[in-house]
XYZ file of C-alpha atoms in Angstrom:
407
model
C 122.905 101.046 89.273
C 125.921 103.323 89.716
C 124.918 106.944 90.309
C 127.312 109.903 90.228
C 125.722 112.836 92.049
C 127.482 116.195 91.652
C 126.421 118.661 94.343
C 128.956 121.282 95.419
C 127.404 122.013 98.812
C 126.317 118.461 99.687
C 126.547 117.618 103.365
C 125.272 114.890 105.671
C 123.628 114.361 109.036
C 127.023 114.782 110.687
C 128.352 117.657 108.551
C 125.083 119.564 108.165
C 123.282 120.980 105.136
C 122.654 120.299 102.342
C 120.973 117.027 103.276
C 119.110 115.993 100.104
C 122.021 114.323 98.211
C 123.000 112.316 101.290
C 119.425 111.271 102.102
C 118.826 110.077 98.547
C 122.168 108.252 98.343
C 121.549 106.537 101.671
C 118.217 105.174 100.434
C 119.725 104.069 97.115
C 122.489 102.271 99.006
C 119.880 100.364 100.995
C 118.336 99.287 97.684
C 121.655 97.936 96.419
C 122.725 100.882 94.254
C 126.106 102.560 94.540
C 126.316 106.355 94.682
C 129.322 108.661 94.677
C 128.639 112.235 95.797
C 131.110 114.791 94.435
C 131.183 117.956 96.562
C 133.464 120.828 97.560
C 135.538 120.499 100.725
C 134.245 123.826 102.116
C 130.653 125.039 102.280
C 129.180 127.842 104.382
C 126.036 125.742 104.817
C 127.678 122.980 106.808
C 128.065 122.922 110.573
C 131.329 121.069 110.115
C 133.495 120.828 107.011
C 135.619 117.698 106.542
C 139.138 117.701 107.914
C 142.151 115.697 106.824
C 143.362 115.430 103.261
C 141.492 117.960 101.162
C 140.157 116.483 97.982
C 140.017 112.977 99.433
C 137.296 110.412 100.007
C 135.123 110.043 103.083
C 132.257 107.763 103.975
C 129.263 108.312 106.249
C 126.647 105.633 106.933
C 128.036 103.820 103.897
C 127.576 106.795 101.554
C 130.779 107.663 99.687
C 131.863 111.292 99.145
C 134.653 112.664 96.962
C 135.521 116.060 98.400
C 137.224 118.354 95.888
C 139.508 120.985 97.467
C 137.821 124.398 97.653
C 138.820 127.512 99.627
C 137.021 128.866 102.682
C 134.922 132.035 102.365
C 132.395 134.196 104.184
C 129.237 135.743 102.758
C 128.192 135.935 99.120
C 131.010 138.053 97.701
C 134.222 137.411 95.806
C 135.271 134.623 98.169
C 132.236 132.538 97.328
C 132.739 133.154 93.604
C 136.308 131.881 93.944
C 135.019 128.846 95.799
C 132.622 128.024 92.938
C 135.326 128.622 90.341
C 137.772 126.336 92.146
C 135.156 123.587 92.449
C 134.379 123.748 88.731
C 138.084 123.681 87.851
C 138.768 120.711 90.135
C 135.727 118.896 88.752
C 136.711 119.506 85.120
C 140.205 118.116 85.834
C 138.703 114.853 87.071
C 136.067 114.195 84.411
C 138.054 111.435 82.746
C 138.991 109.778 86.049
C 135.413 109.840 87.334
C 134.078 108.436 84.059
C 136.673 105.676 83.950
C 137.024 104.686 87.609
C 133.400 105.034 88.754
C 131.787 104.289 85.361
C 128.356 105.678 86.270
C 125.062 104.594 84.718
C 123.560 107.988 85.601
C 125.102 111.408 86.255
C 123.060 113.943 88.265
C 124.073 117.622 88.208
C 122.516 118.932 91.413
C 124.555 121.909 92.637
C 122.537 124.998 93.528
C 124.029 126.724 90.478
C 123.873 125.303 86.912
C 127.596 125.616 86.172
C 128.427 122.008 87.049
C 126.421 120.817 84.050
C 129.242 121.148 81.500
C 131.490 118.789 83.473
C 128.593 116.442 84.181
C 127.809 116.280 80.478
C 131.427 115.416 79.701
C 131.466 112.616 82.296
C 128.166 111.254 80.956
C 129.447 111.240 77.382
C 132.655 109.447 78.300
C 130.858 106.799 80.341
C 127.703 106.466 78.232
C 125.591 107.476 81.223
C 122.182 109.115 81.339
C 122.468 112.805 82.230
C 120.100 114.520 84.699
C 119.846 118.212 85.534
C 118.312 118.767 88.972
C 116.792 122.214 89.481
C 116.666 123.605 93.027
C 115.934 127.285 92.371
C 114.931 129.009 89.168
C 118.003 131.007 88.225
C 118.620 133.783 87.407
C 115.044 134.727 88.349
C 115.690 134.047 92.042
C 118.733 136.333 92.112
C 116.926 139.053 90.202
C 113.872 139.099 92.483
C 115.622 138.444 95.801
C 118.720 140.584 95.289
C 117.683 143.109 92.652
C 120.019 142.098 89.815
C 119.171 143.377 86.364
C 118.379 140.808 83.702
C 121.038 142.548 81.570
C 123.771 141.930 84.138
C 126.534 139.777 82.553
C 126.339 137.213 85.365
C 122.564 136.888 84.984
C 122.963 136.316 81.246
C 125.660 133.727 81.877
C 123.475 131.882 84.381
C 120.499 132.053 82.031
C 122.469 130.500 79.169
C 123.876 127.774 81.435
C 120.435 126.897 82.797
C 118.800 126.877 79.343
C 121.569 124.629 78.020
C 121.056 122.226 80.913
C 117.306 122.024 80.275
C 117.807 121.341 76.588
C 120.840 119.020 76.628
C 120.074 116.750 79.585
C 118.348 113.399 79.138
C 115.989 114.309 81.937
C 115.185 117.117 84.371
C 114.281 116.684 88.039
C 112.650 119.700 89.652
C 112.047 120.396 93.316
C 109.366 122.883 92.231
C 105.970 121.585 91.025
C 105.399 124.683 88.866
C 108.487 124.208 86.684
C 106.471 122.951 83.662
C 104.682 126.308 83.557
C 108.003 128.170 83.723
C 109.449 126.090 80.883
C 106.323 126.579 78.801
C 106.577 130.350 79.256
C 110.174 130.191 77.982
C 109.419 127.819 75.130
C 111.712 125.081 76.523
C 110.714 121.431 76.142
C 112.951 118.991 78.081
C 113.116 115.371 76.939
C 111.752 114.096 80.264
C 110.677 115.909 83.425
C 109.828 114.745 86.937
C 108.988 116.749 90.075
C 110.635 115.227 93.157
C 110.538 117.676 96.102
C 112.606 117.785 99.254
C 111.590 115.677 102.226
C 111.908 115.556 105.997
C 115.504 115.054 107.147
C 114.938 113.524 110.571
C 117.461 110.681 110.932
C 116.267 107.168 111.632
C 116.614 105.599 115.055
C 116.584 107.116 118.504
C 116.290 110.884 118.771
C 117.285 113.041 121.718
C 116.743 116.772 122.021
C 119.387 119.291 122.972
C 118.768 119.205 126.717
C 119.414 122.868 127.474
C 117.347 124.125 124.536
C 114.466 121.812 125.405
C 114.552 123.020 129.020
C 114.350 126.638 127.866
C 111.500 125.802 125.476
C 109.534 124.221 128.323
C 110.214 127.236 130.540
C 108.985 129.629 127.847
C 105.841 127.585 127.325
C 105.168 127.482 131.057
C 105.702 131.233 131.407
C 103.528 132.317 128.470
C 101.125 129.401 128.123
C 101.802 128.730 124.434
C 104.818 128.510 122.162
C 105.330 129.296 118.444
C 108.579 128.006 116.911
C 110.604 128.814 113.792
C 113.567 126.619 112.791
C 115.590 127.489 109.710
C 117.973 129.939 108.135
C 118.046 133.618 109.063
C 118.028 134.752 105.447
C 116.076 137.348 103.527
C 114.348 134.661 101.465
C 112.825 133.269 104.686
C 111.464 136.670 105.781
C 112.422 135.982 109.406
C 112.091 139.654 110.279
C 108.312 139.246 110.159
C 108.503 136.871 113.125
C 109.599 139.751 115.364
C 106.627 141.804 114.119
C 104.268 138.916 114.843
C 105.710 138.472 118.340
C 105.090 142.158 119.089
C 101.446 141.730 118.061
C 101.028 138.756 120.413
C 102.924 139.713 123.612
C 101.245 136.964 125.653
C 102.557 134.202 123.383
C 106.127 132.910 123.474
C 108.123 132.707 120.234
C 111.384 130.826 119.635
C 113.595 130.947 116.528
C 116.437 128.471 115.916
C 119.100 128.835 113.250
C 121.924 130.913 111.835
C 122.306 133.393 108.991
C 123.185 136.912 107.962
C 119.850 138.333 109.170
C 120.082 136.949 112.707
C 121.677 140.044 114.216
C 118.951 142.274 112.756
C 116.217 139.986 114.080
C 117.856 139.931 117.520
C 117.956 143.735 117.581
C 114.243 143.958 116.737
C 113.086 141.056 118.931
C 110.610 141.819 121.741
C 110.880 140.144 125.133
C 108.647 137.207 124.134
C 110.848 136.221 121.142
C 113.975 134.229 122.035
C 116.701 133.244 119.580
C 118.580 129.944 119.715
C 121.492 128.306 117.949
C 120.769 125.584 115.366
C 120.755 121.947 116.476
C 121.636 118.702 114.745
C 118.834 116.948 112.824
C 118.602 114.232 115.479
C 117.816 116.843 118.129
C 115.307 118.869 116.099
C 112.158 116.751 116.239
C 111.600 116.850 120.043
C 112.053 120.637 119.982
C 109.504 121.124 117.189
C 107.075 118.852 119.014
C 107.311 121.056 122.109
C 105.653 123.859 120.105
C 101.922 124.476 119.897
C 102.379 125.524 116.294
C 105.167 126.223 113.823
C 105.720 129.317 111.660
C 107.511 129.687 108.340
C 107.481 132.283 105.559
C 108.757 133.345 102.155
C 109.175 136.762 100.619
C 106.269 138.101 98.569
C 107.860 137.501 95.162
C 106.446 136.374 91.801
C 108.991 133.543 91.536
C 107.039 131.572 94.163
C 104.211 131.105 91.681
C 106.269 128.166 90.443
C 106.165 126.478 93.837
C 108.117 126.056 97.069
C 110.142 123.122 98.385
C 111.886 124.368 101.519
C 113.675 121.708 103.574
C 112.234 122.861 106.868
C 108.687 122.780 105.518
C 108.819 118.985 105.488
C 110.562 118.790 108.858
C 107.697 120.867 110.253
C 105.158 118.482 108.768
C 107.051 115.475 110.092
C 106.854 116.903 113.622
C 103.076 116.569 113.584
C 102.377 120.163 114.560
C 100.097 122.608 112.692
C 101.878 125.202 110.562
C 101.232 128.847 109.742
C 102.822 129.453 106.336
C 103.174 132.991 104.973
C 103.616 132.660 101.209
C 102.084 133.777 97.897
C 102.218 130.134 96.754
C 98.704 128.853 97.415
C 99.409 125.322 96.132
C 101.938 124.259 98.760
C 102.302 121.104 100.876
C 100.686 122.730 103.928
C 97.544 123.636 101.999
C 97.469 120.388 100.035
C 97.732 118.236 103.168
C 95.485 120.443 105.314
C 98.014 120.530 108.142
C 97.961 124.279 108.779
C 96.919 127.671 107.465
C 98.426 129.507 104.486
C 98.237 133.301 104.589
C 99.439 136.054 102.228
C 102.945 137.271 103.100
C 103.185 140.586 104.967
C 99.471 140.496 105.826
C 99.838 141.170 109.550
C 96.123 140.885 110.276
C 95.672 137.524 108.547
C 98.852 136.095 110.060
C 97.873 137.110 113.570
C 94.379 135.728 113.004
C 95.808 132.404 111.793
C 98.041 132.059 114.864
C 95.216 132.969 117.233
C 92.851 130.553 115.488
C 95.241 127.638 115.913
C 96.112 128.513 119.510
C 92.408 128.625 120.393
C 92.013 125.004 119.296
C 92.363 122.277 121.870
C 95.622 120.274 121.911
C 93.669 117.321 120.502
C 92.318 119.408 117.609
C 95.790 120.729 116.820
C 97.049 117.155 117.000
C 94.554 116.017 114.375
C 95.657 118.806 112.032
C 99.345 118.161 112.605
C 98.902 114.413 112.100
C 97.884 115.051 108.481
C 101.319 116.494 107.811
C 103.106 113.710 109.679
C 101.317 111.065 107.622
C 102.190 112.852 104.386
C 105.875 112.884 105.355
C 105.750 109.227 106.388
C 104.394 108.521 102.908
C 105.004 110.615 99.822
C 107.326 113.223 101.406
C 109.629 110.751 103.153
C 113.017 110.041 101.590
C 112.329 106.297 101.148
C 109.390 107.203 98.875
C 111.215 110.097 97.176
C 114.320 107.984 96.486
C 112.166 105.224 95.023
C 110.496 107.688 92.652
C 113.858 109.165 91.703
C 115.324 105.679 91.149
C 112.418 104.799 88.841
C 112.994 107.970 86.816
C 116.722 107.202 86.515
C 115.970 103.662 85.396
C 113.733 104.983 82.602
C 116.489 107.322 81.419
C 119.183 104.646 81.582
C 117.029 102.159 79.650
C 116.228 104.778 77.012
C 119.924 105.639 76.717
C 120.854 102.001 76.163
C 118.086 101.449 73.617
C 118.943 104.666 71.763
């Protein structure tokens, strides 16, 4: 099967986030399928953006990328809007070429925003391919609840129309969120076919080695305080990282470490007590040994109604794959941590319950914490690993392609 995967911010193990398109394409390649990932040449999510001829091809671990030229930007302002606009323009210019030269059997529109769907639909029509809309976040609801936009804002209305059109006009919908059927039912939208395929752990195969200096500092913290709680992820409002500083102040005899980058990092650093240390992000191959140095892992979401439709955060599955128990602050009660029994879910912003959860896990013996963490590791090795997720996705694509040919 030939799969065209459009994802503006797609990255790789070498470039950095987003990892999902690359991880899926790598598994499909191993199964004999050919995938072309179409992405923008610049993304703020990547550690390293591609150099050389902008708009050219590059290959990593056999996975082929077509990088469309897009301008650099900082933050979420006008610069990012121009970046999106340029990507859509470059993509629309190449619809005919992509349909003719790659001749896909399936086209997946998987950018964070829904605006790539129009070009994806055109490519699918010209090539006779099955068309898939992949939903990462429920827009514009996420923007409205996280950033306070009014539902009457012109951009919110534009996003809403684009998303609704994608639900209705695609041959199939893939959702990272298990609660999407409820959301669609509330809106009166009935897609032709729907499958929930979440994110998975992104640890690369083969030998792994930790960042030596970071691991040394983790060990020193653990030796000094006796126990270590770790957060690894983005310093963004959606991840509620500010609450980690509050938790560290409540537990001054426990060491806390937070790894990552983001717009909220400076604010967290300013509020951090002595027992909370901040670190730079590391490559995926160096992450696992650092997570395994922790006694437990912490992660959170904001207390927003949108999470009633589910969560599928990348780092959630990396945490589970590390085999350490997790404290998860979220209003979403049906989440992978609760389902697998590999940690404790607590209401967000409930300082008493969060502290109690951390203390409860730290009071367990290392062997008892190991048993709990092993439940998550086994789940990632099975249903939440990319080999299993790619196989499910491939089966869904095959159904759509067969139906398209028969229709």
